[in-house]
XYZ file of C-alpha atoms in Angstrom:
418
model
C -149.447 -67.057 -26.053
C -152.968 -67.767 -27.442
C -151.553 -69.286 -30.716
C -149.491 -71.860 -28.948
C -150.784 -75.517 -29.368
C -151.197 -77.587 -26.198
C -150.476 -81.247 -25.773
C -151.909 -83.050 -22.799
C -149.913 -86.221 -22.091
C -152.143 -88.793 -20.253
C -155.959 -88.847 -20.734
C -157.084 -90.263 -17.452
C -159.095 -88.644 -14.515
C -156.751 -85.554 -14.616
C -155.684 -85.196 -18.168
C -159.013 -85.570 -19.969
C -160.928 -82.844 -18.152
C -157.961 -80.525 -18.782
C -157.617 -81.359 -22.466
C -161.473 -80.814 -22.918
C -161.379 -77.365 -21.262
C -158.345 -76.203 -23.299
C -159.922 -77.884 -26.387
C -162.946 -75.633 -26.098
C -160.771 -72.588 -26.625
C -157.563 -73.409 -28.568
C -155.904 -76.176 -30.599
C -155.187 -79.083 -28.156
C -153.771 -82.592 -28.608
C -154.786 -85.263 -26.243
C -152.135 -87.954 -26.100
C -152.283 -91.427 -24.428
C -150.348 -94.589 -24.979
C -153.580 -96.608 -24.501
C -155.098 -96.977 -28.028
C -158.440 -98.300 -26.877
C -158.739 -95.198 -24.616
C -157.978 -92.935 -27.551
C -160.582 -94.745 -29.676
C -163.328 -94.460 -27.075
C -162.666 -90.816 -26.686
C -162.741 -90.240 -30.423
C -166.201 -91.999 -30.263
C -167.384 -89.540 -27.572
C -167.321 -91.845 -24.616
C -165.402 -91.476 -21.341
C -165.606 -94.519 -19.161
C -164.201 -92.569 -16.173
C -167.433 -90.492 -16.239
C -165.434 -87.324 -15.494
C -166.652 -85.801 -18.740
C -170.075 -86.165 -20.394
C -170.599 -86.833 -24.277
C -171.764 -83.261 -24.442
C -168.587 -81.872 -22.900
C -166.396 -83.998 -25.244
C -168.395 -82.629 -28.195
C -167.928 -79.119 -27.079
C -164.128 -79.414 -27.250
C -164.078 -78.666 -30.942
C -160.371 -77.891 -31.042
C -159.340 -81.104 -29.351
C -157.906 -84.147 -31.133
C -156.771 -87.460 -29.797
C -153.779 -89.516 -30.654
C -151.489 -92.309 -29.491
C -148.718 -91.297 -31.907
C -145.898 -89.501 -30.371
C -144.978 -87.782 -33.654
C -148.274 -85.768 -33.513
C -147.035 -84.088 -30.429
C -144.327 -82.260 -32.366
C -146.946 -79.648 -33.367
C -147.268 -78.520 -29.785
C -145.386 -75.740 -27.939
C -146.783 -76.414 -24.556
C -146.761 -79.945 -23.006
C -148.800 -80.739 -19.920
C -147.906 -84.076 -18.289
C -150.724 -85.740 -16.269
C -149.500 -89.335 -15.868
C -150.042 -91.274 -12.569
C -147.451 -91.221 -9.712
C -148.276 -94.296 -7.736
C -146.275 -96.030 -4.979
C -144.703 -99.508 -4.963
C -145.270 -102.469 -2.642
C -142.762 -100.959 -0.249
C -144.581 -97.559 -0.112
C -141.898 -95.940 -2.187
C -142.669 -93.434 -5.050
C -142.892 -95.157 -8.377
C -141.744 -92.583 -10.893
C -141.832 -94.996 -13.936
C -144.786 -93.418 -15.689
C -143.299 -89.866 -15.062
C -139.912 -90.894 -16.331
C -141.223 -92.587 -19.385
C -143.351 -89.488 -20.177
C -140.373 -87.238 -19.689
C -138.333 -89.548 -22.122
C -141.240 -89.321 -24.668
C -141.460 -85.554 -24.437
C -137.698 -85.328 -24.732
C -138.072 -86.804 -28.232
C -140.483 -84.160 -29.498
C -139.738 -80.952 -27.549
C -138.339 -78.006 -29.472
C -136.572 -74.817 -28.530
C -138.814 -72.297 -26.714
C -141.327 -74.977 -25.595
C -142.763 -75.265 -22.059
C -143.304 -78.421 -20.143
C -145.801 -78.249 -17.316
C -146.089 -81.148 -14.888
C -149.359 -81.815 -12.969
C -148.600 -85.218 -11.472
C -148.176 -85.287 -7.674
C -144.550 -85.575 -6.679
C -142.214 -84.631 -3.732
C -140.601 -81.184 -3.778
C -137.747 -81.109 -6.251
C -138.880 -83.973 -8.353
C -139.654 -81.988 -11.460
C -136.389 -80.210 -11.737
C -134.193 -82.939 -10.121
C -135.716 -86.117 -11.655
C -137.737 -85.184 -14.728
C -136.068 -82.208 -16.420
C -132.569 -84.049 -16.593
C -134.194 -86.803 -18.560
C -135.727 -84.270 -21.011
C -132.368 -82.629 -21.365
C -130.567 -85.901 -21.955
C -133.037 -87.196 -24.595
C -133.565 -83.876 -26.365
C -130.065 -82.416 -26.228
C -131.577 -79.151 -25.155
C -130.691 -77.066 -22.060
C -133.132 -76.264 -19.382
C -134.105 -72.571 -18.999
C -132.218 -71.746 -22.170
C -133.713 -73.857 -24.899
C -136.873 -75.024 -23.036
C -138.704 -74.121 -19.864
C -140.893 -75.818 -17.215
C -143.855 -75.230 -14.903
C -145.644 -77.130 -12.256
C -149.409 -76.827 -11.547
C -150.621 -79.646 -9.350
C -153.865 -81.377 -10.221
C -156.840 -81.088 -7.819
C -159.305 -83.390 -9.486
C -161.714 -85.096 -7.152
C -163.110 -88.187 -8.966
C -166.816 -88.449 -9.031
C -167.367 -84.967 -7.650
C -169.872 -83.041 -9.888
C -169.675 -79.801 -7.887
C -165.937 -79.341 -7.266
C -164.592 -79.600 -10.835
C -161.523 -78.600 -12.667
C -162.811 -75.040 -13.579
C -164.225 -74.380 -10.094
C -161.250 -75.254 -8.055
C -158.494 -72.666 -7.641
C -155.361 -73.725 -9.409
C -151.769 -73.368 -8.021
C -149.224 -72.487 -10.802
C -145.521 -71.949 -11.062
C -142.750 -71.612 -13.587
C -139.033 -71.996 -13.951
C -138.485 -68.312 -14.515
C -140.535 -65.309 -13.579
C -141.604 -64.856 -17.270
C -142.518 -68.461 -17.652
C -144.427 -68.385 -14.324
C -146.576 -65.548 -15.556
C -147.196 -67.373 -18.917
C -148.209 -70.534 -17.165
C -150.542 -68.681 -14.805
C -152.174 -66.785 -17.664
C -152.623 -70.159 -19.526
C -154.649 -71.604 -16.603
C -156.432 -68.395 -15.862
C -158.018 -68.670 -19.304
C -159.895 -71.876 -18.255
C -160.098 -71.773 -14.399
C -163.150 -69.825 -13.287
C -162.059 -69.994 -9.699
C -158.801 -68.233 -10.398
C -155.183 -69.187 -9.841
C -152.480 -68.872 -7.187
C -148.972 -68.240 -8.613
C -146.448 -69.828 -6.291
C -142.985 -68.321 -6.007
C -141.214 -71.492 -7.339
C -141.893 -74.975 -8.738
C -140.594 -76.483 -5.431
C -143.248 -74.514 -3.421
C -146.023 -75.738 -5.788
C -144.884 -79.308 -5.444
C -144.754 -78.980 -1.678
C -148.182 -77.333 -1.542
C -149.728 -80.238 -3.352
C -148.177 -83.005 -1.476
C -149.173 -81.535 2.003
C -152.836 -81.078 0.909
C -153.631 -84.709 1.066
C -151.136 -85.396 3.852
C -153.137 -83.069 6.033
C -156.380 -84.861 5.179
C -154.728 -88.198 5.749
C -153.546 -87.229 9.239
C -157.003 -85.829 10.133
C -158.807 -88.948 9.011
C -156.239 -91.120 10.895
C -157.125 -89.232 13.980
C -160.894 -89.945 13.782
C -160.092 -93.589 12.685
C -158.038 -93.906 15.865
C -161.013 -92.464 17.808
C -163.259 -95.012 16.240
C -160.924 -97.840 17.529
C -160.939 -96.366 21.029
C -164.680 -95.766 21.036
C -165.472 -99.318 19.913
C -163.701 -100.584 23.045
C -165.677 -98.136 25.126
C -169.003 -99.219 23.527
C -169.571 -95.680 22.103
C -170.941 -94.825 18.703
C -168.261 -92.795 16.989
C -170.606 -90.938 14.690
C -172.757 -89.890 17.576
C -169.574 -88.535 19.336
C -168.490 -86.652 16.268
C -171.921 -85.192 15.750
C -171.959 -83.883 19.364
C -168.492 -82.526 19.082
C -169.238 -81.034 15.671
C -171.615 -78.483 17.391
C -168.515 -76.439 18.219
C -167.779 -73.920 15.566
C -164.168 -74.794 15.086
C -164.442 -78.601 15.167
C -163.268 -80.188 11.861
C -165.876 -82.456 10.353
C -163.822 -85.441 9.373
C -165.297 -88.943 9.351
C -163.611 -92.392 9.967
C -163.266 -94.686 6.981
C -161.069 -96.381 4.525
C -158.428 -94.160 2.945
C -157.698 -95.121 -0.622
C -157.690 -93.576 -3.985
C -155.004 -92.011 -6.139
C -154.276 -89.147 -3.705
C -154.777 -89.376 0.072
C -153.510 -92.885 0.552
C -150.461 -92.198 -1.753
C -149.211 -88.608 -1.550
C -147.958 -88.683 2.018
C -145.590 -91.395 1.073
C -143.997 -89.077 -1.454
C -143.367 -86.489 1.301
C -142.097 -88.959 3.823
C -139.735 -90.501 1.096
C -138.101 -87.112 0.435
C -137.856 -86.310 4.127
C -136.144 -89.572 4.824
C -133.708 -89.045 2.003
C -132.672 -85.814 3.827
C -132.182 -87.622 7.064
C -135.512 -86.743 8.800
C -137.758 -89.530 9.939
C -141.387 -88.226 9.887
C -143.501 -89.470 12.861
C -146.909 -87.951 12.724
C -147.485 -88.440 9.036
C -146.266 -92.217 9.068
C -148.230 -92.873 12.277
C -151.349 -91.683 10.460
C -150.560 -93.882 7.428
C -150.148 -96.987 9.713
C -153.551 -96.369 11.241
C -155.252 -95.771 7.946
C -153.613 -98.705 6.231
C -154.747 -101.031 8.955
C -158.386 -100.050 8.888
C -159.513 -102.591 6.325
C -158.303 -105.553 8.316
C -159.835 -103.935 11.495
C -163.229 -103.686 9.831
C -163.168 -107.236 8.614
C -162.422 -108.425 12.156
C -165.287 -106.359 13.484
C -167.658 -108.029 11.099
C -166.356 -111.476 11.984
C -166.930 -110.659 15.743
C -170.530 -109.699 15.006
C -171.053 -112.845 12.955
C -169.694 -115.067 15.780
C -171.935 -113.188 18.329
C -174.928 -114.058 16.140
C -174.031 -117.768 16.373
C -172.643 -118.222 12.903
C -169.708 -120.490 12.128
C -167.028 -118.518 10.404
C -165.142 -120.888 8.048
C -167.056 -121.641 4.900
C -169.795 -118.922 5.532
C -170.793 -116.397 2.877
C -170.152 -112.714 3.148
C -171.239 -110.110 0.764
C -169.032 -107.086 0.278
C -170.902 -104.154 -1.285
C -168.533 -101.948 -3.277
C -164.841 -102.085 -4.358
C -164.280 -98.641 -5.809
C -162.278 -96.247 -3.602
C -165.265 -93.935 -3.175
C -168.993 -93.689 -3.649
C -170.685 -93.138 -6.942
C -167.471 -93.347 -8.831
C -165.933 -96.129 -10.992
C -162.345 -95.470 -9.892
C -160.812 -98.573 -8.308
C -157.195 -97.156 -7.921
C -155.663 -97.975 -4.599
C -159.044 -99.042 -3.118
C -158.616 -100.242 0.462
C -161.692 -102.486 0.250
C -159.391 -105.148 -0.915
C -157.898 -105.174 2.632
C -161.313 -106.206 3.999
C -161.728 -108.901 1.313
C -158.282 -110.456 1.832
C -158.707 -110.427 5.708
C -162.124 -112.174 5.432
C -160.635 -114.790 3.091
C -157.980 -115.409 5.734
C -160.811 -116.605 8.002
C -161.842 -119.175 5.372
C -164.911 -117.051 4.491
C -166.484 -117.239 1.033
C -166.455 -113.643 -0.036
C -168.693 -112.251 -2.821
C -168.139 -108.767 -4.052
C -170.863 -106.769 -5.749
C -170.160 -103.373 -7.389
C -172.387 -102.213 -10.245
C -170.195 -99.113 -10.926
C -166.804 -100.866 -11.275
C -165.381 -102.344 -14.460
C -165.246 -106.188 -13.856
C -162.195 -106.556 -16.176
C -160.266 -103.816 -14.323
C -161.117 -105.218 -10.969
C -159.992 -108.765 -12.071
C -156.743 -107.369 -13.503
C -155.980 -105.126 -10.537
C -157.098 -107.244 -7.572
C -157.826 -110.721 -8.920
C -161.348 -110.372 -7.787
C -164.384 -111.592 -9.750
C -167.309 -109.310 -9.260
C -170.709 -110.983 -9.079
C -173.610 -109.991 -11.322
C -175.996 -109.633 -8.533
C -176.291 -110.885 -4.937
C -178.036 -114.167 -4.457
C -179.487 -116.055 -1.527
C -178.831 -115.394 2.117
C -175.574 -114.210 3.602
C -174.137 -114.606 7.165
C -172.419 -111.282 6.837
C -172.802 -108.122 4.810
C -170.391 -105.223 4.871
C -171.428 -102.102 3.029
C -167.987 -100.732 2.257
C -168.841 -98.105 -0.301
C -171.895 -95.767 -0.332
C -173.014 -96.095 -3.945
C -176.594 -94.799 -4.391
C -177.459 -98.341 -5.578
C -176.635 -99.632 -2.054
C -178.434 -96.932 -0.072
C -181.573 -97.721 -2.018
C -181.189 -101.498 -1.635
C -183.590 -103.730 0.154
C -181.406 -106.047 2.254
C -184.309 -108.269 3.402
C -183.895 -110.805 0.681
C -180.226 -111.300 1.529
C -180.496 -111.476 5.305
C -181.711 -113.985 7.844
C -182.135 -113.349 11.484
C -178.466 -114.267 12.011
C -177.017 -112.051 9.335
C -174.532 -109.433 10.657
C -174.704 -106.103 8.769
C -171.825 -103.599 9.119
C -172.001 -100.144 7.683
C -168.559 -98.695 6.969
C -169.690 -95.316 5.624
C -172.422 -94.711 8.306
C -175.124 -93.955 5.729
C -177.803 -96.343 6.919
C -180.162 -96.063 9.823
C -178.340 -97.117 13.034
C -181.335 -99.297 13.974
C -180.999 -101.360 10.765
C -177.248 -102.262 11.164
C -175.331 -104.337 13.716
C -172.289 -102.242 13.607
C -170.871 -99.156 11.978
C -167.602 -97.304 11.853
C-alpha cells in the first residue's frame, strides 16, 4: 500500500491539511480547479491559515495541480469538496457530482476512491459511485473500490487538528476497509475507528453536528425565554454548570460549513423515506432565526437610549462564522446585517480577518477599513482577538447601545448580551 500515490481533490479547509500530512510521507497530488489557489500554495501561502508556510514546506512529496490529467498517476483518490445547501435548505450535491465525474475520467482498475465530504447516509454509493461507473465504464467493487472517512476539521482551531482528532474510516469491502484504515492510521496520531460500512460512517458524521445544533438550539431558546424574564442567560448557565453532568453549551449564531448545514442533509434523507423529523428541524428554526432576534434586541436597546432608528449608524464587528478565523462560509452574521438594514439603519461592517473581496462576492457587503466616528449602536458579533482588545470609547457616546453576542466582554461594559 505504501507505494500507492494519493490524489486529494479539493484544497480547501479540509483537503489541504490532509494533502500536507500525506505529502510529508508519500507521493501526493493536491488538485483544485481554482488556479489562483494552486498558485498561492505553490508559493507557500495558505490564505485559509489552516497550514503554516513551515508545514507546507515540510510536505516535500506534495505537488499541486489544476490539470485533471495529472491525477492519472494516482491510485487513491480522496474527495474533499464542499457539500452546501441551497436556498431551500436542500443538499446541493453539485460539487460532489462534478468531482465524481472528474474522477471517472481518470480512475483505473484497482483504484480506491475515498469521500470525506459530509453527506446523508447512502450518498456515496447511491449518488456518487454510479457517476464514476458511468463516466469510467468500470464496475464498482470489481474494477474500483470506495471508502468514506468523514472530515472533522475545525477551522481556526490550533489544538484540535487533523492529526489529533480520531478518524472514522470505512470501505466498500472488508479488505478495502482495512486498507483505508491503515492509510489514515499512518498520519492520524489520535488513531482511527473502523466503521462496519460506508453508510454507518456517513451517518456518524451527519449526526455529530446535528447533535451540537440541537444542543445549541436549546440554550438559544433558553436565552429567548430568559430575556423576557429579565435574567442573564450566561449567569444562569454558569450556575447550572456547577453540576457535573450539565453540558456546557452557549447560545449564539450557528453558521459555518458544518453545524448550520449538516442537519439538513439528515432531514432531507429522512423526509425522502417518509419520516418528518421534528426535533432536528425545530432546532434549525430556532438557530436560523437568532440573527434577526439579535438585531431586534439591539434596536430595542437603541430606542431605550433615546436614539432614532432610521438613518442611524450601527457598527457590526465581525462577519466570519467564528472567532479568529477568516472563514465566512454560511456566516449567520449576515442575518443581523440584513435585519438592521430593514429598519433603515446605516450598517457598517468591520472585520480585519475576513477577505474583503470574498465578503463582497458572497454577501454583497463592503467591509470598512476601520471604524470612524460615533455610532448609535455597536454589536460585537464575532469574538476576534482584535475586538476583545478594542477600546470602544472613541466610537461611543453616552447614548450608544453596545450588544455582546459572544459574551466575552465585562457585563458592566455592555448594554445587552446573549
